[in-house]
Amino acid sequence: MNIILLGPPGAGKGTQAKRLETKYGLKQISTGDMLRAEVASGTAIGLKAKAIMESGQYVSDPVIVSMIEERIARPDCSHGFILDGFPRTEPQAEALDEMLSKRALTLNAVILLDVSEAQLLERIACRTAEDGTRRDDDDPDVVRSRLNVYHKQTAPILPYYERAQCLYRVNGMQAADAVGEAIDTILVGKGKI
Ligand code: ADP
């Protein structure tokens, strides 16, 4: 089973991806985490990505696409994966379709976590306060820029998946457990679990 989790920054994609990973043995693939690992180890990609991420902009499509292509080919993805933070642009969505058809894989569901803007800002502020480990891009101005970039570049891919009839919307403003149950219901309905 291969799933995409979509939604604005702070919508809870990471939390739900972790839950699906544990519950169904799917592999979470988070482009944000992968990029942060590249930055931490000072690779060529990391050096380029750092400033872009700190400003809330998107890293270029070819870099992200080749990172994902290499990642889904690894054996730990053979039972399926949850894409968290990818695709984020139309070219990425198209590249993913090509990658999947090349490997004879299907996309079983695209789940959108719907959350209001006010709640997102509040959540990201809380995450910063609770963690103590503030992400460089959790600065309030950068969060606004990440939300703008999401509306401009990522929201337009929703009709792409709507047309493919695989888009499911979940109310992301419920408690995390309730969001998880709503996702389970979708997957059960698809006969996937
Ligand atoms: P968010 O909380 O915004 O969902 P992520 O951890 O997924 O954060 O991503 C952090 C940053 O990494 C993004 O703001 C962007 O700069 C970069 N990034 C992550 N995934 C992608 C992608 N698919 N395409 C381009 N840039 C990406």
GROMACS .gro file of C-alpha atoms and ligand atoms in nm:
model
  220
    1MET     CA    1   0.000   0.000   0.000
    2ASN     CA    2   0.137   0.337  -0.103
    3ILE     CA    3  -0.003   0.655   0.046
    4ILE     CA    4   0.058   1.027   0.019
    5LEU     CA    5  -0.014   1.251   0.316
    6LEU     CA    6  -0.084   1.605   0.206
    7GLY     CA    7  -0.149   1.919   0.404
    8PRO     CA    8   0.001   2.249   0.508
    9PRO     CA    9   0.294   2.277   0.748
   10GLY     CA   10   0.182   2.185   1.098
   11ALA     CA   11  -0.118   1.979   0.977
   12GLY     CA   12   0.007   1.667   1.152
   13LYS     CA   13   0.144   1.470   0.857
   14GLY     CA   14   0.449   1.351   1.050
   15THR     CA   15   0.241   1.227   1.346
   16GLN     CA   16   0.003   1.035   1.121
   17ALA     CA   17   0.284   0.897   0.906
   18LYS     CA   18   0.456   0.757   1.217
   19ARG     CA   19   0.130   0.598   1.331
   20LEU     CA   20   0.075   0.432   0.990
   21GLU     CA   21   0.436   0.316   0.990
   22THR     CA   22   0.396   0.141   1.325
   23LYS     CA   23   0.047   0.008   1.263
   24TYR     CA   24   0.083  -0.124   0.909
   25GLY     CA   25   0.456  -0.167   0.855
   26LEU     CA   26   0.469   0.097   0.585
   27LYS     CA   27   0.782   0.308   0.549
   28GLN     CA   28   0.756   0.679   0.623
   29ILE     CA   29   0.942   0.889   0.370
   30SER     CA   30   0.968   1.249   0.487
   31THR     CA   31   1.146   1.481   0.245
   32GLY     CA   32   1.178   1.740   0.525
   33ASP     CA   33   1.358   1.488   0.750
   34MET     CA   34   1.575   1.370   0.461
   35LEU     CA   35   1.677   1.727   0.380
   36ARG     CA   36   1.747   1.806   0.747
   37ALA     CA   37   1.972   1.497   0.758
   38GLU     CA   38   2.157   1.622   0.448
   39VAL     CA   39   2.203   1.962   0.615
   40ALA     CA   40   2.326   1.801   0.938
   41SER     CA   41   2.585   1.593   0.758
   42GLY     CA   42   2.695   1.884   0.541
   43THR     CA   43   2.647   1.708   0.205
   44ALA     CA   44   2.637   1.902  -0.122
   45ILE     CA   45   2.256   1.883  -0.123
   46GLY     CA   46   2.247   1.993   0.241
   47LEU     CA   47   2.467   2.294   0.176
   48LYS     CA   48   2.235   2.412  -0.102
   49ALA     CA   49   1.914   2.328   0.082
   50LYS     CA   50   1.992   2.499   0.413
   51ALA     CA   51   1.928   2.861   0.312
   52ILE     CA   52   1.627   2.766   0.099
   53MET     CA   53   1.465   2.581   0.390
   54GLU     CA   54   1.541   2.860   0.634
   55SER     CA   55   1.355   3.103   0.410
   56GLY     CA   56   1.051   2.875   0.380
   57GLN     CA   57   1.094   2.825   0.003
   58TYR     CA   58   1.101   2.491  -0.176
   59VAL     CA   59   1.414   2.302  -0.274
   60SER     CA   60   1.426   2.247  -0.653
   61ASP     CA   61   1.214   1.972  -0.807
   62PRO     CA   62   1.503   1.773  -0.967
   63VAL     CA   63   1.686   1.746  -0.633
   64ILE     CA   64   1.375   1.627  -0.452
   65VAL     CA   65   1.266   1.393  -0.729
   66SER     CA   66   1.600   1.213  -0.749
   67MET     CA   67   1.610   1.185  -0.369
   68ILE     CA   68   1.267   1.014  -0.372
   69GLU     CA   69   1.346   0.794  -0.669
   70GLU     CA   70   1.648   0.656  -0.492
   71ARG     CA   71   1.459   0.621  -0.162
   72ILE     CA   72   1.159   0.422  -0.286
   73ALA     CA   73   1.391   0.177  -0.459
   74ARG     CA   74   1.531   0.057  -0.124
   75PRO     CA   75   1.416  -0.279   0.014
   76ASP     CA   76   1.251  -0.127   0.324
   77CYS     CA   77   0.987   0.023   0.095
   78SER     CA   78   0.883  -0.309  -0.052
   79HIS     CA   79   0.576  -0.339   0.177
   80GLY     CA   80   0.466   0.011   0.083
   81PHE     CA   81   0.537   0.367   0.186
   82ILE     CA   82   0.385   0.685   0.315
   83LEU     CA   83   0.506   0.995   0.142
   84ASP     CA   84   0.515   1.283   0.391
   85GLY     CA   85   0.603   1.618   0.236
   86PHE     CA   86   0.620   1.492  -0.123
   87PRO     CA   87   0.491   1.573  -0.379
   88ARG     CA   88   0.468   1.944  -0.313
   89THR     CA   89   0.452   2.080  -0.668
   90GLU     CA   90   0.284   1.974  -0.991
   91PRO     CA   91   0.612   1.865  -1.156
   92GLN     CA   92   0.683   1.650  -0.848
   93ALA     CA   93   0.337   1.490  -0.873
   94GLU     CA   94   0.395   1.412  -1.240
   95ALA     CA   95   0.743   1.276  -1.170
   96LEU     CA   96   0.598   1.052  -0.899
   97ASP     CA   97   0.340   0.909  -1.139
   98GLU     CA   98   0.616   0.823  -1.383
   99MET     CA   99   0.832   0.667  -1.112
  100LEU     CA  100   0.544   0.452  -0.991
  101SER     CA  101   0.441   0.331  -1.333
  102LYS     CA  102   0.802   0.246  -1.416
  103ARG     CA  103   0.807   0.019  -1.111
  104ALA     CA  104   0.451  -0.110  -1.165
  105LEU     CA  105   0.344   0.040  -0.833
  106THR     CA  106   0.011   0.206  -0.761
  107LEU     CA  107  -0.090   0.494  -0.544
  108ASN     CA  108  -0.365   0.372  -0.314
  109ALA     CA  109  -0.472   0.694  -0.147
  110VAL     CA  110  -0.385   1.060  -0.118
  111ILE     CA  111  -0.499   1.186   0.219
  112LEU     CA  112  -0.535   1.557   0.278
  113LEU     CA  113  -0.522   1.677   0.637
  114ASP     CA  114  -0.742   1.984   0.645
  115VAL     CA  115  -0.656   2.239   0.915
  116SER     CA  116  -0.742   2.608   0.950
  117GLU     CA  117  -0.468   2.864   0.918
  118ALA     CA  118  -0.522   2.999   1.272
  119GLN     CA  119  -0.479   2.652   1.417
  120LEU     CA  120  -0.164   2.590   1.214
  121LEU     CA  121   0.004   2.902   1.344
  122GLU     CA  122  -0.090   2.809   1.700
  123ARG     CA  123   0.034   2.451   1.661
  124ILE     CA  124   0.370   2.549   1.520
  125ALA     CA  125   0.418   2.801   1.801
  126CYS     CA  126   0.336   2.528   2.059
  127ARG     CA  127   0.564   2.274   1.889
  128THR     CA  128   0.846   2.526   1.921
  129ALA     CA  129   0.769   2.591   2.287
  130GLU     CA  130   0.734   2.221   2.379
  131ASP     CA  131   1.026   2.075   2.189
  132GLY     CA  132   1.282   2.324   2.299
  133THR     CA  133   1.457   2.215   1.978
  134ARG     CA  134   1.326   2.491   1.758
  135ARG     CA  135   1.355   2.428   1.387
  136ASP     CA  136   1.511   2.719   1.201
  137ASP     CA  137   1.203   2.739   0.980
  138ASP     CA  138   0.960   2.760   1.276
  139ASP     CA  139   1.027   3.131   1.315
  140PRO     CA  140   0.681   3.303   1.284
  141ASP     CA  141   0.778   3.499   0.972
  142VAL     CA  142   0.915   3.188   0.805
  143VAL     CA  143   0.600   2.994   0.902
  144ARG     CA  144   0.391   3.257   0.718
  145SER     CA  145   0.616   3.223   0.418
  146ARG     CA  146   0.586   2.840   0.430
  147LEU     CA  147   0.207   2.875   0.438
  148ASN     CA  148   0.214   3.113   0.140
  149VAL     CA  149   0.436   2.879  -0.055
  150TYR     CA  150   0.199   2.592   0.033
  151HIS     CA  151  -0.105   2.784  -0.098
  152LYS     CA  152   0.073   2.888  -0.416
  153GLN     CA  153   0.258   2.569  -0.507
  154THR     CA  154   0.112   2.273  -0.320
  155ALA     CA  155  -0.264   2.344  -0.297
  156PRO     CA  156  -0.282   2.343  -0.681
  157ILE     CA  157  -0.188   1.973  -0.689
  158LEU     CA  158  -0.512   1.881  -0.509
  159PRO     CA  159  -0.724   1.895  -0.829
  160TYR     CA  160  -0.464   1.667  -0.991
  161TYR     CA  161  -0.543   1.394  -0.739
  162GLU     CA  162  -0.912   1.477  -0.733
  163ARG     CA  163  -0.925   1.405  -1.105
  164ALA     CA  164  -0.743   1.077  -1.045
  165GLN     CA  165  -1.019   1.002  -0.787
  166CYS     CA  166  -0.778   0.911  -0.514
  167LEU     CA  167  -0.802   1.223  -0.294
  168TYR     CA  168  -0.957   1.187   0.053
  169ARG     CA  169  -1.005   1.476   0.293
  170VAL     CA  170  -0.973   1.429   0.666
  171ASN     CA  171  -1.054   1.690   0.928
  172GLY     CA  172  -0.710   1.751   1.075
  173MET     CA  173  -0.844   1.968   1.356
  174GLN     CA  174  -0.958   1.667   1.558
  175ALA     CA  175  -0.738   1.501   1.819
  176ALA     CA  176  -0.454   1.299   1.664
  177ASP     CA  177  -0.622   0.965   1.754
  178ALA     CA  178  -0.945   1.069   1.583
  179VAL     CA  179  -0.751   1.175   1.274
  180GLY     CA  180  -0.580   0.835   1.277
  181GLU     CA  181  -0.917   0.657   1.298
  182ALA     CA  182  -1.053   0.862   1.009
  183ILE     CA  183  -0.752   0.758   0.801
  184ASP     CA  184  -0.803   0.391   0.898
  185THR     CA  185  -1.166   0.414   0.787
  186ILE     CA  186  -1.057   0.539   0.444
  187LEU     CA  187  -0.802   0.261   0.406
  188VAL     CA  188  -1.050  -0.005   0.521
  189GLY     CA  189  -1.304   0.134   0.272
  190LYS     CA  190  -1.048   0.086  -0.002
  191GLY     CA  191  -1.006  -0.274   0.105
  192LYS     CA  192  -0.643  -0.212   0.177
  193ILE     CA  193  -0.632  -0.313   0.545
  194ADP     P1  194   0.654   2.128   0.694
  194ADP     O1  195   0.641   2.140   0.842
  194ADP     O2  196   0.651   2.261   0.623
  194ADP     O3  197   0.561   2.029   0.636
  194ADP     P2  198   0.889   1.970   0.615
  194ADP     O4  199   0.968   1.918   0.728
  194ADP     O5  200   0.808   1.875   0.536
  194ADP     O6  201   0.803   2.088   0.674
  194ADP     O7  202   0.984   2.050   0.511
  194ADP     C1  203   1.070   2.153   0.554
  194ADP     C2  204   1.130   2.225   0.433
  194ADP     O8  205   1.202   2.134   0.350
  194ADP     C3  206   1.028   2.291   0.338
  194ADP     O9  207   0.985   2.417   0.381
  194ADP     C4  208   1.110   2.296   0.208
  194ADP    O10  209   1.205   2.400   0.209
  194ADP     C5  210   1.187   2.165   0.211
  194ADP     N1  211   1.112   2.057   0.143
  194ADP     C6  212   1.060   1.946   0.202
  194ADP     N2  213   0.997   1.868   0.113
  194ADP     C7  214   1.007   1.934  -0.008
  194ADP     C8  215   0.961   1.906  -0.140
  194ADP     N3  216   0.889   1.796  -0.167
  194ADP     N4  217   0.991   1.995  -0.237
  194ADP     C9  218   1.063   2.105  -0.212
  194ADP     N5  219   1.109   2.137  -0.091
  194ADP    C10  220   1.082   2.054   0.012
   0.00000   0.00000   0.00000
